[in-house]
CSV table of C-alpha atoms and ligand atoms in Angstrom, one decimal:
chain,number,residue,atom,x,y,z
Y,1,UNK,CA,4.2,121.0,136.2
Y,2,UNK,CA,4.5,123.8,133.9
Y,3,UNK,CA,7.6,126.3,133.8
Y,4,UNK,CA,5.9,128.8,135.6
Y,5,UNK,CA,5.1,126.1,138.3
Y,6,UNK,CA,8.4,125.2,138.3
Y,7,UNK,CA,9.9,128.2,139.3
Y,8,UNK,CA,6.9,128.9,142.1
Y,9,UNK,CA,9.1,129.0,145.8
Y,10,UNK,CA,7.7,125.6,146.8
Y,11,UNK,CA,6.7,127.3,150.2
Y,12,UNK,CA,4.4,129.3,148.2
Y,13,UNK,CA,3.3,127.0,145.3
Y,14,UNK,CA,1.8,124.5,148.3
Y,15,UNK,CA,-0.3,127.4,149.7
Y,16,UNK,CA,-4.0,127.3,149.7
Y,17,UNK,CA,-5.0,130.9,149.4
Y,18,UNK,CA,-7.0,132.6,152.2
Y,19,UNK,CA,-11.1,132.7,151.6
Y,20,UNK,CA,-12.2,136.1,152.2
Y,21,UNK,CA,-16.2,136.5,153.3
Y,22,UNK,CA,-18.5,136.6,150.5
Y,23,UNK,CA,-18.9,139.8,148.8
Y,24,UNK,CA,-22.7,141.4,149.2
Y,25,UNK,CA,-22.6,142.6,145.6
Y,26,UNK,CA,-21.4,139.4,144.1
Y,27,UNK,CA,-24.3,137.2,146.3
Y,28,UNK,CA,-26.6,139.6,144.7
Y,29,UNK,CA,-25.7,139.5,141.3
Y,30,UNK,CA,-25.6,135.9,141.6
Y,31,UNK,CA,-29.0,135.3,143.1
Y,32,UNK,CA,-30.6,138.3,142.1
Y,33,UNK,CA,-31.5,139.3,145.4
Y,34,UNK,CA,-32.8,143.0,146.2
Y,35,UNK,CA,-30.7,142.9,149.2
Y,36,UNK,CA,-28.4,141.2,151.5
Y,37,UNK,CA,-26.8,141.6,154.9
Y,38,UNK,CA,-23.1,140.7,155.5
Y,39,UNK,CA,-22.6,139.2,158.9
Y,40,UNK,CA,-18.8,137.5,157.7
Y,41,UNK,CA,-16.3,139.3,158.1
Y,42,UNK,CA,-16.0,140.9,161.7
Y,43,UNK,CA,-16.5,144.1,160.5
Y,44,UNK,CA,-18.1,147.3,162.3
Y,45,UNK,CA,-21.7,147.8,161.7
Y,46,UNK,CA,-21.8,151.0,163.2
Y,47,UNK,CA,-19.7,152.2,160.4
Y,48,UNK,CA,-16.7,154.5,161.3
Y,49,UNK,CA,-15.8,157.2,163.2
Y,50,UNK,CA,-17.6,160.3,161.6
Y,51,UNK,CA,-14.6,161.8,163.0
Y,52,UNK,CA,-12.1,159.4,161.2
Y,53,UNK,CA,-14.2,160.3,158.0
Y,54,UNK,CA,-13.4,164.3,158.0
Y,55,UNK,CA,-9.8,163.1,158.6
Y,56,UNK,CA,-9.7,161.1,155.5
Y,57,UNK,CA,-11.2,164.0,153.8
Y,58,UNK,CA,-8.9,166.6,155.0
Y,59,UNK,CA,-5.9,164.0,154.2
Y,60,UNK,CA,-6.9,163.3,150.6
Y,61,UNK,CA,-5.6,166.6,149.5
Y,62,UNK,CA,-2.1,165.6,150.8
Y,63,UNK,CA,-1.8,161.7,149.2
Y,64,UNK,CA,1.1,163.0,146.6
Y,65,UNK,CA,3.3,162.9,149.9
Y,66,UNK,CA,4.4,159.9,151.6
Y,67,UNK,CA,3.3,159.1,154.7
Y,68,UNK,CA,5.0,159.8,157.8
Y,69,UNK,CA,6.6,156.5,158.4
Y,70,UNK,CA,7.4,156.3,161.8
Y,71,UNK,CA,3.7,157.4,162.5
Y,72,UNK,CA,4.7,159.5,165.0
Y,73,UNK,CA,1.5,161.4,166.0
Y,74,UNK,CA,-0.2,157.9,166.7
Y,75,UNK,CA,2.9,156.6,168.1
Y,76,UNK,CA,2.5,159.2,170.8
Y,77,UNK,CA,-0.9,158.7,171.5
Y,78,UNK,CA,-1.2,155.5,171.9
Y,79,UNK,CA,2.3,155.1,174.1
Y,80,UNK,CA,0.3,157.6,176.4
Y,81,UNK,CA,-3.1,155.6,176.1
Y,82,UNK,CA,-1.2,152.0,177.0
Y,83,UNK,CA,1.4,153.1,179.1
Y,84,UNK,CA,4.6,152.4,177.3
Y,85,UNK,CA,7.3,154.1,175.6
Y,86,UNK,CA,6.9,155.1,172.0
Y,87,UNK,CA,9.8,153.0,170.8
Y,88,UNK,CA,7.6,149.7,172.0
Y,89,UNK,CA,5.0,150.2,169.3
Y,90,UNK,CA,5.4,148.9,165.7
Y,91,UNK,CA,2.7,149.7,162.7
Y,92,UNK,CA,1.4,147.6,160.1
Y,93,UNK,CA,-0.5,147.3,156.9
Y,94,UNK,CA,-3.5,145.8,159.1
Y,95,UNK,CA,-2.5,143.4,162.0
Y,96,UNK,CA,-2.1,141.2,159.5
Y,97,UNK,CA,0.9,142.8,158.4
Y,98,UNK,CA,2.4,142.7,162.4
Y,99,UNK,CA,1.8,138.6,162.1
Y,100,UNK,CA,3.9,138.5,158.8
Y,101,UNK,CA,6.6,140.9,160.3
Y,102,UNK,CA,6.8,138.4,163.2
Y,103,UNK,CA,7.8,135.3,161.0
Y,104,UNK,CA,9.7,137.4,158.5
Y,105,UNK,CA,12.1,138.6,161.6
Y,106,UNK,CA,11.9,135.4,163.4
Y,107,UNK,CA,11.3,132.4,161.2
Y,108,UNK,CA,14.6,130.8,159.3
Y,109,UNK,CA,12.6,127.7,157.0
Y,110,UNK,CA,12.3,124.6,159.1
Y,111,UNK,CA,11.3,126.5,162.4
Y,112,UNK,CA,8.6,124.8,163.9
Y,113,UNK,CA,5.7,127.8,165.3
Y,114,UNK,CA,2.6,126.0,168.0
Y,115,UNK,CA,-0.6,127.5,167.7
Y,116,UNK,CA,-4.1,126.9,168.4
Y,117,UNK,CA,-6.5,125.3,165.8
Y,118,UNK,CA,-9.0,126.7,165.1
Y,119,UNK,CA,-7.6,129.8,165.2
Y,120,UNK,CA,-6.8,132.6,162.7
Y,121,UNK,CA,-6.8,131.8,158.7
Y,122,UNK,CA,-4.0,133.5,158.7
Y,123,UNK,CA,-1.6,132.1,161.4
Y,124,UNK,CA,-1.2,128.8,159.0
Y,125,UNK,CA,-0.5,131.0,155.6
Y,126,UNK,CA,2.4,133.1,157.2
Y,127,UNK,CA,4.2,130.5,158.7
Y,128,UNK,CA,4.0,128.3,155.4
Y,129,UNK,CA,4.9,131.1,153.8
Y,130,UNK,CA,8.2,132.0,154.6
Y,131,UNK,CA,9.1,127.8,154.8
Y,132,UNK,CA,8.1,127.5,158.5
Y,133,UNK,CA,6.4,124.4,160.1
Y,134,UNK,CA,2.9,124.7,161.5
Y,135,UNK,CA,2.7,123.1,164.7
Y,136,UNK,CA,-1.3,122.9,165.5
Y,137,UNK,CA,-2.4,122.1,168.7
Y,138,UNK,CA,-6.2,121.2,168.5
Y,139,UNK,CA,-8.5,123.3,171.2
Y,140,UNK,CA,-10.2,121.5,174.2
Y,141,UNK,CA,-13.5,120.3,173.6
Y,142,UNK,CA,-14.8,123.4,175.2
Y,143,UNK,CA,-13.1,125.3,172.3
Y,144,UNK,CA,-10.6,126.7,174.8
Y,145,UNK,CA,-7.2,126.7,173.9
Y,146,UNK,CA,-5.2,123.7,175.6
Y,147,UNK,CA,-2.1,125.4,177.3
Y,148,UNK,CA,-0.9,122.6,178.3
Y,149,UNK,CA,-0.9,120.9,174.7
Y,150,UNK,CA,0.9,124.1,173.5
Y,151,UNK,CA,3.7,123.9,176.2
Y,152,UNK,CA,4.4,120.5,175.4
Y,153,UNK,CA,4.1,120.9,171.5
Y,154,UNK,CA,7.4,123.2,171.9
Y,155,UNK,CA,10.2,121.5,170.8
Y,156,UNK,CA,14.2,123.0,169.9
Y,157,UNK,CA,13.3,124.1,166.9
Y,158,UNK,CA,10.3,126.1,167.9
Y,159,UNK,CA,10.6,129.7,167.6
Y,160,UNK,CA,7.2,131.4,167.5
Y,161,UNK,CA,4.0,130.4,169.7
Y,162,UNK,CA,1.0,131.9,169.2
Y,163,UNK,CA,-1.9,132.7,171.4
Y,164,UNK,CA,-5.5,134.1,170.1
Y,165,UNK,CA,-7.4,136.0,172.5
Y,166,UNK,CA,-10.0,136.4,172.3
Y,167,UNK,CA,-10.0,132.8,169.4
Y,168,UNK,CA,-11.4,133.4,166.2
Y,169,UNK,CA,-13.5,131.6,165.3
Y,170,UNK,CA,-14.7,130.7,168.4
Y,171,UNK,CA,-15.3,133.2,170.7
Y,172,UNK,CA,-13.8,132.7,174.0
Y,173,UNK,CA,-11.0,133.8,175.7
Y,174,UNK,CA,-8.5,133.0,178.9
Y,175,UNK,CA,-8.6,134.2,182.0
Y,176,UNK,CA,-5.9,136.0,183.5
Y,177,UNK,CA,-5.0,133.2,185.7
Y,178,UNK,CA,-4.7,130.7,183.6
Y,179,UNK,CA,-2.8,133.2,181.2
Y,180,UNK,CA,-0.3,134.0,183.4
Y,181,UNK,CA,0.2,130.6,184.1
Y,182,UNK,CA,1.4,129.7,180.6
Y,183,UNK,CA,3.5,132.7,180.1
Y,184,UNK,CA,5.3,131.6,183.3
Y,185,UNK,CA,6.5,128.5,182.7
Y,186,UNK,CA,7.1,129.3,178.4
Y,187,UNK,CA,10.6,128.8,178.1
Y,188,UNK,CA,12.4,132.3,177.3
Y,189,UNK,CA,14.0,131.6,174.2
Y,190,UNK,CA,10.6,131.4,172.2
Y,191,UNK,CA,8.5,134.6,170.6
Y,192,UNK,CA,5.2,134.7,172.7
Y,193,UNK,CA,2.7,136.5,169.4
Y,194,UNK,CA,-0.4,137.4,171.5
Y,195,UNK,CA,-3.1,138.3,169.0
Y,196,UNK,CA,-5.8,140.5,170.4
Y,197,UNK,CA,-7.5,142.2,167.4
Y,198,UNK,CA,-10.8,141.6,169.7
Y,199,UNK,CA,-9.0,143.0,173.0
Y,200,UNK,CA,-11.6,145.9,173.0
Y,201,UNK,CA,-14.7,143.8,173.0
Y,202,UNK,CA,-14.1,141.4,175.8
Y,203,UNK,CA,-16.5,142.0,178.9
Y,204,UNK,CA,-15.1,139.3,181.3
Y,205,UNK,CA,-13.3,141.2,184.1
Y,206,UNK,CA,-10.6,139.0,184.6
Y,207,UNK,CA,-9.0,139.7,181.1
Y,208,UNK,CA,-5.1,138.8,181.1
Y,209,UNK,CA,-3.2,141.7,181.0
Y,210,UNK,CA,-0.5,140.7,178.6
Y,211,UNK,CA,1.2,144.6,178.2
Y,212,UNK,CA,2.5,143.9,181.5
Y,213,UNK,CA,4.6,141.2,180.8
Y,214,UNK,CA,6.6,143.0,178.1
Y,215,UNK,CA,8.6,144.3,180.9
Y,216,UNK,CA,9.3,140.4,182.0
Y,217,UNK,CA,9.5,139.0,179.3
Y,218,UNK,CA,11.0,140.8,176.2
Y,219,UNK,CA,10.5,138.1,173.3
Y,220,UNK,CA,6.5,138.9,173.9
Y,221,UNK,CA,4.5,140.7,171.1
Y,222,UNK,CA,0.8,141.9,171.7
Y,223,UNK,CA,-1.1,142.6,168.8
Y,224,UNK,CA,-3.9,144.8,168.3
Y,225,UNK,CA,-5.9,146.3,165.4
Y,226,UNK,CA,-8.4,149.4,164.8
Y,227,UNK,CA,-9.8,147.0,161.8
Y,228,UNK,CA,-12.7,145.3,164.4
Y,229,UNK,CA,-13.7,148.0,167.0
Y,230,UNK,CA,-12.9,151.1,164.6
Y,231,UNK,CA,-13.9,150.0,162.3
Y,232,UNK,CA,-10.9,150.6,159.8
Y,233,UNK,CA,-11.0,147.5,158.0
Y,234,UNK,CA,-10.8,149.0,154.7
Y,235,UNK,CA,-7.7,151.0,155.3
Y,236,UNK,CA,-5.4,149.0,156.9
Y,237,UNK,CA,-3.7,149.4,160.0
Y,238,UNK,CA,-2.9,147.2,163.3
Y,239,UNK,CA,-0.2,147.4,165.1
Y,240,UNK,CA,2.2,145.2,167.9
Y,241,UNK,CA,3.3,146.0,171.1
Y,242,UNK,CA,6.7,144.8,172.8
Y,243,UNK,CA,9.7,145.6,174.0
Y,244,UNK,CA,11.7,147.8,172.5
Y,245,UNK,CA,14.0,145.5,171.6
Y,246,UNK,CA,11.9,142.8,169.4
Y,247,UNK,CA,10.2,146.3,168.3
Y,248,UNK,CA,13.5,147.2,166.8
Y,249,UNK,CA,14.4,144.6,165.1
Y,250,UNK,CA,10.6,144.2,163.5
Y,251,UNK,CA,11.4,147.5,162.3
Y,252,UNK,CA,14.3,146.4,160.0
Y,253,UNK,CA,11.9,144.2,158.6
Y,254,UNK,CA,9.1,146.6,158.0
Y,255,UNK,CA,8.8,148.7,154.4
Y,256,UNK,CA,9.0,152.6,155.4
Y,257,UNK,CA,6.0,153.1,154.1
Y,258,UNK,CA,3.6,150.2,154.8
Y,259,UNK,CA,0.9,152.5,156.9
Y,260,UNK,CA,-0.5,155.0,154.5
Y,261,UNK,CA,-1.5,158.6,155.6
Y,262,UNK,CA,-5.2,158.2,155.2
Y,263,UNK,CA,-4.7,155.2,157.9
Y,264,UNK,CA,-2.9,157.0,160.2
Y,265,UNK,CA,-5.0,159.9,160.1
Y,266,UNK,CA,-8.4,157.9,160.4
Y,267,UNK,CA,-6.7,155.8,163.3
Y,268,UNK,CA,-5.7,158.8,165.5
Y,269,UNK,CA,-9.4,160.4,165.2
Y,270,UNK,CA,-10.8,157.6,165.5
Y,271,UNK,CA,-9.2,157.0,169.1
Y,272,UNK,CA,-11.0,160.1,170.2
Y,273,UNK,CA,-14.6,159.2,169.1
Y,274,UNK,CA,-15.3,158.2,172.4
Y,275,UNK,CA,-19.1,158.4,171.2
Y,276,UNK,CA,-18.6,156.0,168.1
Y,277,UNK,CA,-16.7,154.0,170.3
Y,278,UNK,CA,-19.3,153.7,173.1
Y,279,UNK,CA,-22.0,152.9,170.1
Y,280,UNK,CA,-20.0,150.3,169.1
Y,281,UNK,CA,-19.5,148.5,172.1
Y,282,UNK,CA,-23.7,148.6,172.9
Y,283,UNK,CA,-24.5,147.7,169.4
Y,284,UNK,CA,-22.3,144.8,170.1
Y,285,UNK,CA,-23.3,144.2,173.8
Y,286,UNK,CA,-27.0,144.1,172.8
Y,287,UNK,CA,-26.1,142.3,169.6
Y,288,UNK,CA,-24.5,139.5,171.3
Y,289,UNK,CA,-27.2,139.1,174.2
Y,290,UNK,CA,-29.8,139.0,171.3
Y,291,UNK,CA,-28.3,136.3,169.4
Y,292,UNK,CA,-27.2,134.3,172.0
Y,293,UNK,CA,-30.9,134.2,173.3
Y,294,UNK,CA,-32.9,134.4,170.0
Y,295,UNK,CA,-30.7,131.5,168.4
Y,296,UNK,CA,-30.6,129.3,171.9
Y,297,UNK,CA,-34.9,129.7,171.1
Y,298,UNK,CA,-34.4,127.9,168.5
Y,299,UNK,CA,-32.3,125.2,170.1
Y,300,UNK,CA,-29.1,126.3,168.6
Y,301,UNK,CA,-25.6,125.9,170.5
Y,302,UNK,CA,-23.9,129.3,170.4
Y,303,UNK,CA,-20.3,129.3,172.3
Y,304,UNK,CA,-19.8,132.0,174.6
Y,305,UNK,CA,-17.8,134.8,173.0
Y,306,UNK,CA,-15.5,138.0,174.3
Y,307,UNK,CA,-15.5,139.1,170.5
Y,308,UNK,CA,-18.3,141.2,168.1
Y,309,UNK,CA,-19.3,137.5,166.3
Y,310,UNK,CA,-20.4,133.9,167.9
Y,311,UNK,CA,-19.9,130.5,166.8
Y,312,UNK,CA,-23.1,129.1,166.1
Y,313,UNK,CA,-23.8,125.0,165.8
Y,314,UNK,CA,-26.5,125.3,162.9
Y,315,UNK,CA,-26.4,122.1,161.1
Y,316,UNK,CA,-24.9,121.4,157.7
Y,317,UNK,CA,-26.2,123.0,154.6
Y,318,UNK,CA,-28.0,125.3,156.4
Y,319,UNK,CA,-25.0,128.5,154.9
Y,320,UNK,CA,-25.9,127.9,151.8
Y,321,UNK,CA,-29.7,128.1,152.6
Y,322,UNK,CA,-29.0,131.4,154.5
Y,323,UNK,CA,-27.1,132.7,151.4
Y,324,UNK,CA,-30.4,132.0,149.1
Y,325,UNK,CA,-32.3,134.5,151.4
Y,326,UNK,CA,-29.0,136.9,150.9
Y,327,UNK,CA,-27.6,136.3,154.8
Y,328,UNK,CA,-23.8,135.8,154.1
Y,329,UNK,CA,-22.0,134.2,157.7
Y,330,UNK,CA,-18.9,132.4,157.6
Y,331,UNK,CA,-19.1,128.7,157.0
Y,332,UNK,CA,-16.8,126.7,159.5
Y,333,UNK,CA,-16.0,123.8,157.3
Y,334,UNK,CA,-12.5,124.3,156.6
Y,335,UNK,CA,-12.1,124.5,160.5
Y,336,UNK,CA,-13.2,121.2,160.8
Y,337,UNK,CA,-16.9,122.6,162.2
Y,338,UNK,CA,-18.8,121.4,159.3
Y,339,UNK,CA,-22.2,122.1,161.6
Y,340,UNK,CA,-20.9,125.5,162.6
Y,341,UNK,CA,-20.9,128.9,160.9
Y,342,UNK,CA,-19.4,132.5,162.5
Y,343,UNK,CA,-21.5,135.2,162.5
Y,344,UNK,CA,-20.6,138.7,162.6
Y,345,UNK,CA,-23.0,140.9,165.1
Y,346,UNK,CA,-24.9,143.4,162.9
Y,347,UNK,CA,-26.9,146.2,163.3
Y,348,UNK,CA,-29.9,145.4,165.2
Y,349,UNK,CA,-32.4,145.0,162.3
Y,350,UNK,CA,-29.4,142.7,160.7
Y,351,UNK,CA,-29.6,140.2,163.8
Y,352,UNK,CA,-33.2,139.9,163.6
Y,353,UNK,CA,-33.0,139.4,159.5
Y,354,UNK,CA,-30.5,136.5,160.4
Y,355,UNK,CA,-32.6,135.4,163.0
Y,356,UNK,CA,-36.0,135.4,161.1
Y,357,UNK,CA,-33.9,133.3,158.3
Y,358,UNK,CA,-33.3,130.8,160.5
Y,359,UNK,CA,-37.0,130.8,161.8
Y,360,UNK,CA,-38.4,130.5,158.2
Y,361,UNK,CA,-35.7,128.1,157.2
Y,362,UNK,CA,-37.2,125.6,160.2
Y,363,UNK,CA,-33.6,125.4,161.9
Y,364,UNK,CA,-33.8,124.0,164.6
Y,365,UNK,CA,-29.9,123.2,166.3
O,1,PLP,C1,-9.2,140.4,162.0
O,1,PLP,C2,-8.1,139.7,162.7
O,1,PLP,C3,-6.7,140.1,162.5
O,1,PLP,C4,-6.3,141.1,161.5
O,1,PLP,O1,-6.9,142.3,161.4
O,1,PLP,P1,-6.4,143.4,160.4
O,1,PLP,O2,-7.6,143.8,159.7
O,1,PLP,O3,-5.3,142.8,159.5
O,1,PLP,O4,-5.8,144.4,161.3
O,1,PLP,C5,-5.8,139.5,163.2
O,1,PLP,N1,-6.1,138.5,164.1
O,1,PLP,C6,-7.3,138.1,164.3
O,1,PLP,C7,-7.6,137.0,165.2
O,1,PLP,C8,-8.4,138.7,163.6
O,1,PLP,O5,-9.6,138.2,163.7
C-alpha cells in the first residue's frame, strides 16, 4: 500500500467509483462514427424548458453573487404546488445530493441501511461512504421490490431504509396498497428515504401517495428531482420532502450554498412550461409504447416500466455490438443482469435508430 493509500479513510479507499453512461463524443472519437444517439443516462430528449433557457440567460449576468440559499422563490412554489409548508422542503446539488444529506444526518459508521437491489448506483456508494453497512435485499423475481424481505432485513442497528419508486433500473413501481402496507407496519424509529426522481412519469393510477404520510410519520423523506422530467440534469438540483423536523436537521448538514442561482432559476421556470412538460410526457408515452412493442417483435423481454427508460433482456454482447453502430444504452452487468441493458426513451427517430440496430444486428431475445 503506498503512503497515500495509507492515509485514504478506509470507507473510501474500498469504494468502487460510480460508472457514468458513455459519453457520445468519446464513442465517436473512439470508433470514428459520424454519429451516435445516447439512450444511457435517463436524460430528457426533449431538451429543456425554452423557458428555463431565457432564465439561465437572464441569470448569467448575476453569477458574481451567491445564490439565494434558502431558495426561497422555489421553496414557495413548490410548497404551494405539493401542499405543504415551506419549512418541509430541503434543496440539493441534484437528488443525489438529498441521498448523501440523508446518511450524512443519519448514519454514525456501523449503521446498517436495507435497500432494494437492483436499485440506484448510488444508494450502495453513500452508505459506504460515510462507514455505513449496506443491507441489500434482492427484488422478487418479477423485479418488484420484496417488502417483506425489507421489513425483515431491519435489525437494531438499522437506521435508514430505502424505497425506489419507480426502481431504477427496472422499471416498475408499487402500488399504493401494497405501499401503504409497508409504511404501516415499518417500525418508527427508522428513516423511510423514498426516492421518486421518476414520480412524474408514472401512468398507473394507483401510485402511492407517499407526501401524505409525512404528517404520520415524521422520520419519512420523499425525494424528487427536476434532473429526469425537466430536464435539468446538467445543473443540478433535486430536492426532499419531510417533515419539518427531519427537514431541519438536514439543513445543518447542507452547505449554504449547494444549489447555484442558475439551478434555481431554470427550476422555477421550468415548473411553469406546462407545454415542455406536456411534450415531455408524450414523447415518453409514445416512446415507451413503441419500444415495448417494436422490441417485444423481435422476441425481446422488456419489464413494464412507470419511468422514461425500460429494462430490456437482449442477450450478452449484444451492448457492445450496439456501441459499434454508435447506440450507447446502459449495460446491466454490474446489476447482476448480464443479458439486460437500460435504455433511455429518445426522441422518436432515436427509438427507431435503436430499434433498427437491433433488427440489423439479428437480435432476437
Ligand atoms: C437520476 C436519479 C437520481 C438523482 O438525480 P439527480 O440528477 O441527482 O437529481 C436519484 N435517484 C434515482 C433513482 C435516479 O434515477
Amino acid at each position: 500500500m503506498s503512503t497515500v493509500e495509507r492515509l485514504v479513510n478506509p470507507h473510501i479507499r474500498d469504494l468502487a467509483p460510480y460508472q457514468p453512461g458513455k459519453p457520445m463524443e468519446e464513442l465517436e472519437r473512439e470508433l470514428g462514427l459520424d454519429s451516435s444517439i445516447k439512450l444511457a443516462s435517463n436524460e430528457n430528449p426533449v431538451g429543456p424548458s425554452p423557458k428555463a433557457v431565457e432564465a439561465v440567460r437572464k441569470g448569467i449576468e448575476e453569477v458574481n453573487r451567491y445564490p439565494d440559499g434558502a431558495c426561497f422563490e422555489l421553496r414557495a412554489k413548490l410548497a404551494t404546488r405539493l401542499g405543504i409548508e415551506e419549512d418541509q422542503l430541503v434543496f440539493g446539488c441534484g437528488a443525489d445530493e438529498i441521498l448523501e444529506l440523508i446518511v450524512k444526518t443519519f448514519l454514525a459508521p456501523g449503521d446498517e441501511v436495507v435497500m432494494p437491489w437492483p436499485s440506484f448506483a448510488m444508494y450502495p456508494i453513500v452508505v459506504k461512504g460515510m462507514g455505513g453497512k449496506v443491507v441489500q435485499v434482492p427484488l422478487r423475481d418479477d423485479f418488484g421490490h420484496d417488502l417483506d424481505a425489507m421489513r425483515e432485513a431491519i435489525t437494531d442497528r438499522t437506521k435508514v431504509v430505502f424505497v425506489c419508486n419507480p426502481n431504477n433500473p427496472t422499471g416498475g413501481s408499487i402500488g399504493k396498497a401494497e405501499f401503504d402496507a409497508f409504511v404501516e407496519a415499518l417500525p418508527d424509529d427508522v428513516v423511510l428515504a423514498v426516492d421518486e426522481a421518476y414520480f412524474e412519469f408514472a401512468r398507473r393510477s394507483d401510485f402511492p401517495d407517499s407526501v401524505a404520510w409525512l404528517a404520520k410519520r415524521p422520520a419519512t423523506l420523499v425525494l424528487r428531482t427536476f434532473s429526469k422530467y425537466l430536464g435539468l440534469a446538467g445543473l443540478r438540483i433535486g430536492y426532499g420532502i419531510g417533515s419539518a423536523e427531519l427537514v431541519g436537521f438536514m439543513e445543518r448538514a447542507r452547505h449554504p450554498f449547494n444549489v447555484n442561482r442558475l439551478a434555481e432559476a431554470a427550476a422555477v421556470a421550468a415548473m411553469d412550461d406546462e407545454e415542455h412538460i406536456r411534450r415531455t410526457l408524450q414523447v415518453n408515452a409514445e416512446g415507451i409504447d413503441y419500444l415495448t412493442r417494436e422490441l417485444g417483435e423481435l422476441g425481446i423481454q422488456v419489464e413494464p416500466t412507470d419511468t422514461n427508460f425500460v429494462l430490456a433482456k437482449i442477450g450478452a454482447n449484444v451492448f457492445d455490438d450496439l456501441l459499434k453502430k454508435g447506440v450507447i444504452v446502459r449495460p446491466m452487468a454490474g446489476f447482476g443482469l448480464p443479458e439486460h441493458v437500460r435504455i433511455t426513451v429518445g426522441l422518436p427517430e432515436e427509438n427507431e435508430r435503436l430499434v433498427k440496430a437491433l433488427r440489423d444486428l439479428g437480435v432476437s431475445g
